[in-house]
Coordinates of C-alpha atoms in Angstrom, one line a residue:
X1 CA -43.9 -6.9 -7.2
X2 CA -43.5 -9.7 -4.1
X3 CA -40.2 -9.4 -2.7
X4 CA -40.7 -12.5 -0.3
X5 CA -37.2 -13.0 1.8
X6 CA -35.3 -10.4 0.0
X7 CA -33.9 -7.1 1.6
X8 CA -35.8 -4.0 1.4
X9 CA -32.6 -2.6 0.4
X10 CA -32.2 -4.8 -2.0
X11 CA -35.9 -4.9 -3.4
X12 CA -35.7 -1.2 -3.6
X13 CA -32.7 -0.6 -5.1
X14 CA -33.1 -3.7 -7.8
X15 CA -37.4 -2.2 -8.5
X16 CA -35.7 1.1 -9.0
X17 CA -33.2 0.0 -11.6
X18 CA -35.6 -2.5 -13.5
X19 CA -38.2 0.0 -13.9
X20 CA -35.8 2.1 -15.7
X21 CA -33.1 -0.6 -17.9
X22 CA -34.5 -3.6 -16.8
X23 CA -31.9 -5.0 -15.0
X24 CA -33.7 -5.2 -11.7
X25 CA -33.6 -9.4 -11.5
X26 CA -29.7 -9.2 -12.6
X27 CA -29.0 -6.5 -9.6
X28 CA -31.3 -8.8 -7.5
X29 CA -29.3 -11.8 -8.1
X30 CA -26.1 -10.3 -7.7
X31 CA -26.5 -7.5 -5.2
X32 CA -27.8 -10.9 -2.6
X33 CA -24.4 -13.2 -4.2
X34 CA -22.8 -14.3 -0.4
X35 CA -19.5 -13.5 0.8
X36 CA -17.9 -15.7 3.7
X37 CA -17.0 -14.3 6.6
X38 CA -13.4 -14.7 7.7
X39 CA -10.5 -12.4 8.2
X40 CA -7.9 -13.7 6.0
X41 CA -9.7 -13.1 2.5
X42 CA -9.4 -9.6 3.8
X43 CA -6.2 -9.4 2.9
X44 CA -6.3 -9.4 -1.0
X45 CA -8.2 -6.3 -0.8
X46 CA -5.7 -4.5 0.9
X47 CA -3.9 -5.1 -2.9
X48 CA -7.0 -3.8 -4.2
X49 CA -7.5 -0.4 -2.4
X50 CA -3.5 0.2 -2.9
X51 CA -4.0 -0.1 -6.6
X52 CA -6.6 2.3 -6.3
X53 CA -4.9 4.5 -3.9
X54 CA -1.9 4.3 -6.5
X55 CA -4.3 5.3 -9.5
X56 CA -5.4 8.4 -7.7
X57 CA -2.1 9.8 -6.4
X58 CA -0.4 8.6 -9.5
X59 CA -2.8 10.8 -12.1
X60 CA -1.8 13.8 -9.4
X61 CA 1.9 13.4 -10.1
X62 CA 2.1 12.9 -14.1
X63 CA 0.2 16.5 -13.8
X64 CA 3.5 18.2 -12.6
X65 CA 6.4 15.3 -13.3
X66 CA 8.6 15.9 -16.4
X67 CA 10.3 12.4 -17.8
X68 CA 13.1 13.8 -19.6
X69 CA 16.9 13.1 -18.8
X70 CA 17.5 16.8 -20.5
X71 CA 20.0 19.2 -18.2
X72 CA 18.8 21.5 -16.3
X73 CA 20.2 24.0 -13.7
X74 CA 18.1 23.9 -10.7
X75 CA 16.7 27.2 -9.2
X76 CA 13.9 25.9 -6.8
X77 CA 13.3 26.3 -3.5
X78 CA 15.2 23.4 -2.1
X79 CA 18.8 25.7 -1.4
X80 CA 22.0 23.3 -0.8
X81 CA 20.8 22.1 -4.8
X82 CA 20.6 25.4 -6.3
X83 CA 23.1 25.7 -9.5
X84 CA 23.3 22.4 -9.6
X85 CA 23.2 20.7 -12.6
X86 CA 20.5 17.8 -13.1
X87 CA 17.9 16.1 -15.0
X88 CA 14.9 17.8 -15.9
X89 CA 13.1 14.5 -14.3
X90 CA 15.2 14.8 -11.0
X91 CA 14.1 18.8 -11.3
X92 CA 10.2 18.5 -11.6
X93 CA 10.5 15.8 -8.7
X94 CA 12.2 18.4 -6.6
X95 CA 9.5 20.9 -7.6
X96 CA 6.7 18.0 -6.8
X97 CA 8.5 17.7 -3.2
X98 CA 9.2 21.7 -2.4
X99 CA 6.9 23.5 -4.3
X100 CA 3.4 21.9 -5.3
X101 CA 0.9 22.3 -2.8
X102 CA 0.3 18.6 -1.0
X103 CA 3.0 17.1 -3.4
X104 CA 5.4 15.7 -1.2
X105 CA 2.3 14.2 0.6
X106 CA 1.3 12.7 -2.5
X107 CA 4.9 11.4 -3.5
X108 CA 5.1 9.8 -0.3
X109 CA 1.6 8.3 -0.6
X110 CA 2.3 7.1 -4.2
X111 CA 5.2 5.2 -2.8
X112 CA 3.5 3.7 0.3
X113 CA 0.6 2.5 -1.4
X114 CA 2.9 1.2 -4.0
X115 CA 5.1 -1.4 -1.4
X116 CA 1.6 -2.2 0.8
X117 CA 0.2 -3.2 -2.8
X118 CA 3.2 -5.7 -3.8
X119 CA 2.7 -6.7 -0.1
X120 CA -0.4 -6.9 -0.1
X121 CA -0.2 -9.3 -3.0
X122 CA 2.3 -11.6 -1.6
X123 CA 0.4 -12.0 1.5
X124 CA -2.9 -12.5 -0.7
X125 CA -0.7 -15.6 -2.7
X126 CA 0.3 -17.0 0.7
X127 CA -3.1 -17.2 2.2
X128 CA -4.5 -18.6 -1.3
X129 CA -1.2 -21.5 -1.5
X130 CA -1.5 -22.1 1.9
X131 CA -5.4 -23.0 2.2
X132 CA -5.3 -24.8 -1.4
X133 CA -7.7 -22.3 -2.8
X134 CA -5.7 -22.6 -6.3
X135 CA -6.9 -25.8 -7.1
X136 CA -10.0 -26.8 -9.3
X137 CA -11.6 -24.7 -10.8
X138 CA -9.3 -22.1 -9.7
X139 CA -6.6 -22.8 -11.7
X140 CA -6.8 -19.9 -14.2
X141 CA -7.1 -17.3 -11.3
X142 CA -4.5 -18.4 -9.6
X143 CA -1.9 -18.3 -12.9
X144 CA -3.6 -14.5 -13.4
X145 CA -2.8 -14.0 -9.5
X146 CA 0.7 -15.0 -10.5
X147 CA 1.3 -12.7 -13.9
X148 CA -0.3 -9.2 -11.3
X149 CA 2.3 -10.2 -9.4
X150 CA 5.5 -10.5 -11.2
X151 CA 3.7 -7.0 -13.1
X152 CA 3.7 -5.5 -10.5
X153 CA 7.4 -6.3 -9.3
X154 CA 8.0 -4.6 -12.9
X155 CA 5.9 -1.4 -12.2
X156 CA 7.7 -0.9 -8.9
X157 CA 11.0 -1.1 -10.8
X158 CA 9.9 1.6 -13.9
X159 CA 8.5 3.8 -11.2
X160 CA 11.4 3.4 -8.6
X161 CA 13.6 4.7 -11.4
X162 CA 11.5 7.5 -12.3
X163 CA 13.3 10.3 -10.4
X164 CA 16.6 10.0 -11.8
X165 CA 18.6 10.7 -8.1
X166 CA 21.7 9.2 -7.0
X167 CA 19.7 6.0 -5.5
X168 CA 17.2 5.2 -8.3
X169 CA 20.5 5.8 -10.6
X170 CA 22.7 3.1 -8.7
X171 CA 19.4 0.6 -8.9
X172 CA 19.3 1.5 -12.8
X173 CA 22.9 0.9 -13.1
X174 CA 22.0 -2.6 -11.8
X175 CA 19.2 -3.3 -14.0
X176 CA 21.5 -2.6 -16.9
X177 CA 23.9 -5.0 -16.1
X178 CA 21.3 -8.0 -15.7
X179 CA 20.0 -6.7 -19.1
X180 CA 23.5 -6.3 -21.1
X181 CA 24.4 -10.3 -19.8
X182 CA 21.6 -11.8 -21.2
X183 CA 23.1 -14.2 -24.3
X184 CA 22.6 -12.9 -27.9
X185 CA 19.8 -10.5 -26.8
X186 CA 21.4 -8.2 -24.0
X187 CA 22.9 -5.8 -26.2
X188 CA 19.9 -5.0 -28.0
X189 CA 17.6 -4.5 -25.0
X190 CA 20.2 -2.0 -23.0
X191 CA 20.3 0.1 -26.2
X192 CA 16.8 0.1 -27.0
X193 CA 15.9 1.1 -23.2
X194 CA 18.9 3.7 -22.7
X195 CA 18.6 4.7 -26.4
X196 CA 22.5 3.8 -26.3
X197 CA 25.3 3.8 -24.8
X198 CA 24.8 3.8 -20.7
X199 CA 23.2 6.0 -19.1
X200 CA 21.6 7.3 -22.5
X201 CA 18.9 10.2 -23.0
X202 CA 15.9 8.2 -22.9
X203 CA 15.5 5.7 -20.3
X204 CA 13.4 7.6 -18.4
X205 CA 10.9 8.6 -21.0
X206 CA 10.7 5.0 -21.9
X207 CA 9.9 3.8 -18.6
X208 CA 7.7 6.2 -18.0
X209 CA 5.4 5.3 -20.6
X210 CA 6.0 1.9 -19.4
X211 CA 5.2 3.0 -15.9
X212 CA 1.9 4.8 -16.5
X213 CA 0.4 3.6 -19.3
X214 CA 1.2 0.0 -20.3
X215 CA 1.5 -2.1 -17.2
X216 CA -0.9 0.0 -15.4
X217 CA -3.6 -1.2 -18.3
X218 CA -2.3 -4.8 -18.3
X219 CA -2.4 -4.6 -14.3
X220 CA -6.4 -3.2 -14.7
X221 CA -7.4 -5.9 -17.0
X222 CA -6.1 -8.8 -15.0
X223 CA -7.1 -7.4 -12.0
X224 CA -10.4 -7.0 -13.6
X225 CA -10.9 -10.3 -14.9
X226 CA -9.2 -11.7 -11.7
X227 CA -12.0 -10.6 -10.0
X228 CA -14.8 -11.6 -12.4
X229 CA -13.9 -15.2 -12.5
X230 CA -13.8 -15.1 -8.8
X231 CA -17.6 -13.3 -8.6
X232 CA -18.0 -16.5 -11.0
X233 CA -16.7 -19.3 -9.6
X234 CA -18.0 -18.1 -5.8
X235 CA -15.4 -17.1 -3.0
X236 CA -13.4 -20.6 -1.3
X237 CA -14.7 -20.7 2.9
X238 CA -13.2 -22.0 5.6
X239 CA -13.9 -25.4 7.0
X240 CA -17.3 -25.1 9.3
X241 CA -20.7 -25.9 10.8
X242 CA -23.0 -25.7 7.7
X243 CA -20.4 -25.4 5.3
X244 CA -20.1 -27.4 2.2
X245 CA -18.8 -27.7 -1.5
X246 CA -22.4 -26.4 -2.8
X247 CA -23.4 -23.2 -0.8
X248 CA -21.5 -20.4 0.6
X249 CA -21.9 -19.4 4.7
X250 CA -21.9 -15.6 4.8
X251 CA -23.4 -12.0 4.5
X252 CA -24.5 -10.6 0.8
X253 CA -22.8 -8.7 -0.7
X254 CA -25.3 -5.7 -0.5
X255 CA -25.7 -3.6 2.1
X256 CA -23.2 -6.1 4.5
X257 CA -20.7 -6.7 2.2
X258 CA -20.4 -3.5 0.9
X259 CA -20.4 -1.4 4.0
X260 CA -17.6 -4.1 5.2
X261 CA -15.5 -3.2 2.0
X262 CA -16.1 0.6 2.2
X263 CA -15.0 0.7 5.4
X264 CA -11.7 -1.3 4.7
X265 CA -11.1 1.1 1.6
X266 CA -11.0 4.4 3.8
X267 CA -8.9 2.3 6.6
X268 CA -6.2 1.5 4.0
X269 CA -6.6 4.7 3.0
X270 CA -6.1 6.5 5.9
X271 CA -3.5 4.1 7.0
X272 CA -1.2 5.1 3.1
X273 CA -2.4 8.6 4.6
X274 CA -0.9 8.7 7.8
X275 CA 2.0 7.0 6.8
X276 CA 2.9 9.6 3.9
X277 CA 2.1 12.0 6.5
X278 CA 4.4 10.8 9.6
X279 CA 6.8 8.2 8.0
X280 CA 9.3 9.8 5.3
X281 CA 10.4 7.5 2.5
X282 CA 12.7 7.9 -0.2
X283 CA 13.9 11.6 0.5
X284 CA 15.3 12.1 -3.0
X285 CA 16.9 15.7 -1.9
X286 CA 19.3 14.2 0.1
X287 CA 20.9 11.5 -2.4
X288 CA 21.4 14.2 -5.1
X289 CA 20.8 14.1 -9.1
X290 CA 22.3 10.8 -10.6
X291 CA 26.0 10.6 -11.6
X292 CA 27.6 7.5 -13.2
X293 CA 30.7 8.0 -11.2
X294 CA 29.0 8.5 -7.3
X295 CA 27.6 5.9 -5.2
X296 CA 26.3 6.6 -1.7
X297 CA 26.9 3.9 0.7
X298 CA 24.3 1.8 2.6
X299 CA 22.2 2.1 -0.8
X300 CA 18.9 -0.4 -1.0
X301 CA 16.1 -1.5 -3.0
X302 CA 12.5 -1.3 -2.4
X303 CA 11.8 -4.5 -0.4
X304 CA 10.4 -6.4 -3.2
X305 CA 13.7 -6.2 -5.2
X306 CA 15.9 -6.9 -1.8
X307 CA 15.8 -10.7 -2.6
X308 CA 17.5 -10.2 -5.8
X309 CA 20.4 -7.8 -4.9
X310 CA 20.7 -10.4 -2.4
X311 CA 21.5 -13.5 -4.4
X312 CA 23.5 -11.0 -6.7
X313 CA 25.4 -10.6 -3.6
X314 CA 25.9 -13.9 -2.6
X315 CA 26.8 -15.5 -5.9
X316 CA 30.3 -15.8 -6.5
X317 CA 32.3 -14.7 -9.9
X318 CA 32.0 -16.9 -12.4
X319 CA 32.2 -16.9 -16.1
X320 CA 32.3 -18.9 -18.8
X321 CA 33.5 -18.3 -22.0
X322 CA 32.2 -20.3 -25.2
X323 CA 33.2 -19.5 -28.7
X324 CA 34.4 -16.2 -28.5
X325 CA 31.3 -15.1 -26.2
X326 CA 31.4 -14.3 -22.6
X327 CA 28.5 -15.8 -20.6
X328 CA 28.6 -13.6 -17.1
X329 CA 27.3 -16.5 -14.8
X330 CA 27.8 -14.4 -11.8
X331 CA 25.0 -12.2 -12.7
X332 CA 22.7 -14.2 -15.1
X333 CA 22.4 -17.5 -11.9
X334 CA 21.6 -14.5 -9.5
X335 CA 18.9 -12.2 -12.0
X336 CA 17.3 -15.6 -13.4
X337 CA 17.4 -18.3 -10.9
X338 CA 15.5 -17.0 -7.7
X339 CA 12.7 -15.3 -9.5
X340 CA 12.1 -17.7 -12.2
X341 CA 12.7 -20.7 -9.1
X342 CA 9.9 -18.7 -7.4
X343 CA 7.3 -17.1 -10.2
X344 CA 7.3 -20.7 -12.3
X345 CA 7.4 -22.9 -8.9
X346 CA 4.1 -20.5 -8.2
X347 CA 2.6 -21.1 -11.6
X348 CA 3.6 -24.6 -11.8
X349 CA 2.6 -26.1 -8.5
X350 CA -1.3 -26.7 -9.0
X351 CA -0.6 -28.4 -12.1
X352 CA 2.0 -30.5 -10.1
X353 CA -0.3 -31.1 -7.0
X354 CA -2.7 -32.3 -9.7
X355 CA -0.5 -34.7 -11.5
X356 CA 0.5 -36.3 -8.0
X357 CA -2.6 -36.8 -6.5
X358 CA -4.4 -37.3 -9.2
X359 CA -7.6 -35.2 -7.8
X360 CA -9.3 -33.6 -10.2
X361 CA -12.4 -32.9 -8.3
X362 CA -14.1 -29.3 -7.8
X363 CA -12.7 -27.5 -4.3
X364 CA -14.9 -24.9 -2.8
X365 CA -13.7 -25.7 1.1
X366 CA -9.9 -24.2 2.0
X367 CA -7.3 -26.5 3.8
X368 CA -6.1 -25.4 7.1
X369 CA -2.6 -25.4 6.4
X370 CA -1.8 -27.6 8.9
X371 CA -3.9 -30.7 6.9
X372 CA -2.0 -30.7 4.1
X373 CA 2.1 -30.6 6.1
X374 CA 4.2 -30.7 2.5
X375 CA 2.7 -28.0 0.8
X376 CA 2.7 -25.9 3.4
X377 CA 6.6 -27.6 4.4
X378 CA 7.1 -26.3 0.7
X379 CA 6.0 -22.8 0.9
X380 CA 8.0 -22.1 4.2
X381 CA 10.7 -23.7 2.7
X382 CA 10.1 -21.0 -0.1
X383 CA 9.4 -18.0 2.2
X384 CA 12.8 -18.7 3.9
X385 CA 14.3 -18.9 0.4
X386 CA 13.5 -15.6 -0.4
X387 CA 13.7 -14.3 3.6
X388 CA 17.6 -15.5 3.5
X389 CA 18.1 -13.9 0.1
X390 CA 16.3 -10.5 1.4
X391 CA 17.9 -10.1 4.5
X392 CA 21.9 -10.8 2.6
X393 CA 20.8 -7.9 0.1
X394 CA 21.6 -5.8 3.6
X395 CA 24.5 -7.7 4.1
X396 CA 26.8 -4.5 4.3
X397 CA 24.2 -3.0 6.5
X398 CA 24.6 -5.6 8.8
X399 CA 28.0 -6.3 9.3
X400 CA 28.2 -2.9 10.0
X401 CA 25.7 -2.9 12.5
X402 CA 26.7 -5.9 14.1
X403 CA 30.7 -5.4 13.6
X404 CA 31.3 -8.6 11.5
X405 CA 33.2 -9.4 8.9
X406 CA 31.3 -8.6 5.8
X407 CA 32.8 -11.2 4.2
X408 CA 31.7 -14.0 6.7
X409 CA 28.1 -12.6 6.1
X410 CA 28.3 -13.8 2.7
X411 CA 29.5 -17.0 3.2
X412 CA 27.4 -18.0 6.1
X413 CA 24.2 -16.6 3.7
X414 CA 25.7 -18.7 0.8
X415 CA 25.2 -21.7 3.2
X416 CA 21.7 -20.9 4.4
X417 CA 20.4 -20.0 0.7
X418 CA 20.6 -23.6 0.7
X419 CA 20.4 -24.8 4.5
X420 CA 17.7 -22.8 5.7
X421 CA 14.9 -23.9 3.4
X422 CA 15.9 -27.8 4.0
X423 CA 15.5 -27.5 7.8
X424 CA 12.1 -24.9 7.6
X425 CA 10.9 -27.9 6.0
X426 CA 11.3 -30.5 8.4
X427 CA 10.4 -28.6 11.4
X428 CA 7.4 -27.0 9.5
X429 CA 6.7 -30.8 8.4
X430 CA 6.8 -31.7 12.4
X431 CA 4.7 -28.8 13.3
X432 CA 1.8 -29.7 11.1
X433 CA 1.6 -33.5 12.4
X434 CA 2.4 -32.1 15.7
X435 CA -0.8 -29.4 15.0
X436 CA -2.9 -32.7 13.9
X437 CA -2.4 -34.8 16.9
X438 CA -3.2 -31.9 19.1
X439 CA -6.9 -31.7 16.8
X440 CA -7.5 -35.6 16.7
X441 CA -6.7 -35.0 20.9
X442 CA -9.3 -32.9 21.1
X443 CA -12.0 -35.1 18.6
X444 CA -11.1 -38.2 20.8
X445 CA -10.8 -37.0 24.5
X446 CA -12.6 -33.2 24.8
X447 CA -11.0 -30.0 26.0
X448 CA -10.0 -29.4 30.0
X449 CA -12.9 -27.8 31.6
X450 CA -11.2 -26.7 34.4
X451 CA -13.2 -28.6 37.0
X452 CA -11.0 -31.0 39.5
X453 CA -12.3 -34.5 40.7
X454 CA -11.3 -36.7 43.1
X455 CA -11.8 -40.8 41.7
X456 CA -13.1 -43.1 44.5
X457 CA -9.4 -44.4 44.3
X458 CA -8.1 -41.3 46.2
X459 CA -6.6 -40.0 42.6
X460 CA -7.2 -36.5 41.1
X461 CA -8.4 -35.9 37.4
X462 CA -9.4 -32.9 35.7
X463 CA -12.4 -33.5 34.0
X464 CA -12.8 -33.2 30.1
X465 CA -15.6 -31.9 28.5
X466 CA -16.7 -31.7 24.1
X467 CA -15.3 -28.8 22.2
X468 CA -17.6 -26.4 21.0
X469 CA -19.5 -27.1 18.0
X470 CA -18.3 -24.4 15.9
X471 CA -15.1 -26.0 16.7
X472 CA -15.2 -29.4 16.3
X473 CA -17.3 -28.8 12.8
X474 CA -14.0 -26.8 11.7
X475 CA -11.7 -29.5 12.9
X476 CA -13.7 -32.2 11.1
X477 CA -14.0 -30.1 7.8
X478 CA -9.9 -31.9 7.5
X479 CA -10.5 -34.6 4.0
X480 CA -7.3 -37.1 3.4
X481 CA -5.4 -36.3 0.7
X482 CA -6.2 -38.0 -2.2
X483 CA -3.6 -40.9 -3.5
X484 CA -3.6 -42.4 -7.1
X485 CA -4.4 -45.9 -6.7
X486 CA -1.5 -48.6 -7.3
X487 CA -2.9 -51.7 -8.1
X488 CA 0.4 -53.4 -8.3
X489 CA 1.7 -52.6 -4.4
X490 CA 0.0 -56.3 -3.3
X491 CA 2.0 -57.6 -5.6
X492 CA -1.0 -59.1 -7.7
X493 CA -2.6 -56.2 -9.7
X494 CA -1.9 -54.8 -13.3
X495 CA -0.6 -50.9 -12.9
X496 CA -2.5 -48.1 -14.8
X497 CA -1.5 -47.1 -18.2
X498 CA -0.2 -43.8 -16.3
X499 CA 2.0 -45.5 -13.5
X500 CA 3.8 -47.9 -16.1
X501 CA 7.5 -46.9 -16.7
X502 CA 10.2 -45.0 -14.3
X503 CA 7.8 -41.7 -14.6
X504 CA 4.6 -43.8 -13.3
X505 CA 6.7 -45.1 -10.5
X506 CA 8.0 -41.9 -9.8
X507 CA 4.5 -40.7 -9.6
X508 CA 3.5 -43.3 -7.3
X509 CA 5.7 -42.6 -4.9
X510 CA 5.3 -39.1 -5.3
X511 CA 1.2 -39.5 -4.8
X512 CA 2.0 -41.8 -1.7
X513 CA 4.2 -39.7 0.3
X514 CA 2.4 -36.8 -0.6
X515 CA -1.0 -37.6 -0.1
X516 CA -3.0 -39.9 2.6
X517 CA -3.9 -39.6 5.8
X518 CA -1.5 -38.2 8.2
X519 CA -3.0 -38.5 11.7
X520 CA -6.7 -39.4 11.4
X521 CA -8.8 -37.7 13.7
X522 CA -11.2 -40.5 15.2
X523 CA -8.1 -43.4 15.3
X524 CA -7.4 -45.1 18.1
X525 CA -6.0 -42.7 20.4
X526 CA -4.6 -43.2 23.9
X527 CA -6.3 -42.7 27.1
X528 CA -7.4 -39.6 28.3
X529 CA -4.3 -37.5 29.6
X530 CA -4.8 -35.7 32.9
X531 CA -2.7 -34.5 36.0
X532 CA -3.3 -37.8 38.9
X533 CA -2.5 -36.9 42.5
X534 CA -2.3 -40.4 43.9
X535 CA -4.0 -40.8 47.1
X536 CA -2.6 -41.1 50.6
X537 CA -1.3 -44.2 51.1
X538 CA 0.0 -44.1 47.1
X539 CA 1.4 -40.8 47.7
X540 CA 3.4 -39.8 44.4
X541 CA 4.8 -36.8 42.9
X542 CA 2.1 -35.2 39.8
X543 CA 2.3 -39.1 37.0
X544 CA 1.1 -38.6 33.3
X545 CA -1.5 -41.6 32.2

């Protein structure tokens, strides 16, 4: 059998598995599929190895983790609890912590992995929004991107509230009183997850099975088919020498790849390890077993959910009462309106971006962010969004810290809810045209070499010499924006059926502010800048020209 070019690896391993299923040209074609080469698109598998990371710890704890809300008195090793009364949840977490052999290591790894996941995935979204890897034919990834995420914001919850101590309690307590104000339905879904009247007998059980079973499956398959349409539709690359729409710039994916990947598995591995092993987190024997009537103070969220006790913080009371019905707006704005602001502007915006442009064309190259200044003005202005909301859900925290008023913390964060994300995007806005002058500088006039010389004139210039060419082919990998065409802005032309009426115009204007050229990388660009020491007789301080 020739192998011509291919691996020995490769030809080996694919001769070996084709003499026995015949499958040898499907592992050949495969095991050689090219990965690019770049640090960000690194970061999604850090999500990936946390699920996994999750899986394994998670199947050690449902080994020894009881979900009932039955009473118990606890006789364990743990002393200041003993003869207290307590779930039988809250017990066999106790017994994980004190008594199992590697248990608390596990509990503490469980949790780890579980925020570096939801990090890992919000990171993951950022790098893909920012670069404009979402759009055509990526669409249908980037929605499934989307639904892992706001499932996973959902298994954090179910599991958070798993131990059934004072702090997962208070954050339960929470979650039924977004659920309860919900119109017409509320009432139904509190009693169907408490199995009555607050705090119930079966919440726990319920989310439980919710916890371990059903999102983990839905989070398995979308993660599954997340990553089959991406081995499909072939990994996005950065901007480069050699790089186009049709081929990808890389390693293959066996033995490079693959020794790559295993390598960043048993990093974030050891990394979950070390910090189960060195960094405590939610020490449940200190907060106690859950009581409706305690609180402790200085109580927070996992960081994921600190956005929403934020803008639940924030809001003001307010309610309105229609037909005999009370609509609790103070919690409903606060529940609803950032995450459904953030999950559906998330789903939405390649849709959008599609219907403004008008580009409907295949995208295999990423944007550096700084090509494309509104969306990425818009996802700043997003990341403050939820950054303001985050940091208020510690509002308490920090006026107490700081010796503030607590009170002036939520005004001044009921201001910047709405200040902060207009001015991240004008100076985010200025940064990126800023960021594009600085390349088309360095496509017109060269980079400073370093090496001083003297003009005949007496005057001192540093001369200026072509970027690399790794460089320059990056910079030059920047394509306008696309614009829909608007045959009527002369004056003499016939809109398009599309731009007719108040929405066409509205799309024009849209397209045209959005899209174009910003700074153009070969225009007509001043003369060179340099540092001038004028010569004797013209003796002058240091002159820009």
């Amino acid at each position: 059998m020739s192998t011509g070019s291919v691996p020995k690896p490769i030809a080996s391993t694919s001769s070996f598995i084709d003499d026995r299923i015949g499958a040898g040209n499907f592992l050949k074609r495969n095991l050689r599929k090219v990965f690019p080469d770049h640090w960000s698109f690194l970061l999604g598998e850090i999500a990936l190895y946390s699920f996994i990371v999750l899986l394994l710890t998670g199947t050690f704890l449902t080994f020894f983790f009881k979900p009932s809300m039955g009473h118990v008195i606890y006789d364990g090793s743990y002393e200041p609890l003993k003869g207290i009364m307590m779930s039988e949840a809250y017990a066999s977490t106790l017994h994980i912590s004190f008594d199992v052999r590697g248990g608390l290591l596990m509990r503490q790894m469980h949790h780890w992995a579980a925020l570096l996941f939801v990090a890992g995935m919000m990171v993951h979204a950022l790098r893909v929004f920012f670069t404009g890897a979402y759009r055509k034919p990526r669409e249908l990834n980037w929605l499934i991107g989307v639904g892992l995420l706001t499932l996973a914001l959902l298994e954090g919850l179910t599991g958070y509230s798993l131990p059934d101590d004072l702090l997962s309690g208070a954050g339960l307590r929470i979650t039924e009183g977004v659920a309860i104000s919900l119109p017409l339905v509320g009432t139904w879904i509190t009693f169907f997850l408490f199995g009555g009247e607050y705090p119930g007998e079966d919440v726990v059980s319920r989310f439980y099975s919710l916890h371990i079973l059903l999102i983990p499956g839905i989070l398995l398959a979308l993660i599954t088919a997340h990553m089959i349409l991406m081995w499909v539709q072939k990994h996005t690359q950065m901007p480069g020498k050699g790089r186009t729409n049709t081929n990808v710039v890389g390693a293959p994916f066996y033995p490079a790849f693959m020794a790559k990947a295993g390598a960043y598995f048993m990093f974030t591995f050891g990394a979950i390890a070390l910090l189960g092993t060195f960094a405590q987190i939610n020490p449940i024997w200190l907060f106690g077993p859950y009581s409706p009537a305690d609180i402790s103070a200085g109580s927070q969220p996992d960081f994921y959910m600190g956005f929403l006790e934020g803008s639940l913080r924030l809001m003001p009371a307010w309610e309105i009462n229609v037909l005999g019905f009370t609509l609790p707006m103070s919690v409903l704005i606060p529940a609803l309106v950032p995450m459904g602001i953030v999950m559906t502007g998330l789903a939405l915006y390649p849709f959008i971006e599609q219907w403004v442009t008008g580009d409907r064309s295949e995208h295999h190259i990423a944007e550096r962010p700084r090509n494309n200044p509104h969306r990425t003005s818009i996802g700043i202005s997003a990341v403050t969004f939820y950054g303001v909301l985050w940091l208020l859900g510690a509002n308490d925290e920090i006026a107490a810290f700081f010796h503030v008023s607590l009170n002036w913390t939520t005004y001044v964060g009921r201001v910047l809810v709405f200040l902060g994300p207009a001015v991240a995007y004008f100076i985010t806005y200025r940064m990126c045209l800023g960021l594009q002058r600085s390349d088309a500088a360095v496509i017109g006039h060269g980079v400073e070499s370093g090496v001083i010389k003297r003009l005949p004139s007496g005057e001192y210039i540093e001369v200026h010499v072509p970027p690399n060419e790794a460089i320059e082919a990056h910079m030059r990998g920047k394509t306008a924006i696309p614009v829909i065409a608007d045959t009527s802005a002369d004056g003499g032309g016939i809109p398009p059926k599309g731009m007719r009426g108040p929405l066409g115009k509205l799309r024009a204007k849209l397209s045209n502010a959005y899209g174009g050229e910003k700074i153009p990388l070969d225009g007509e660009h001043p003369h060179e800048e340099h540092a001038a020491v004028g010569s004797g007789e013209d003796d002058k301080s240091l002159t820009r020209h």
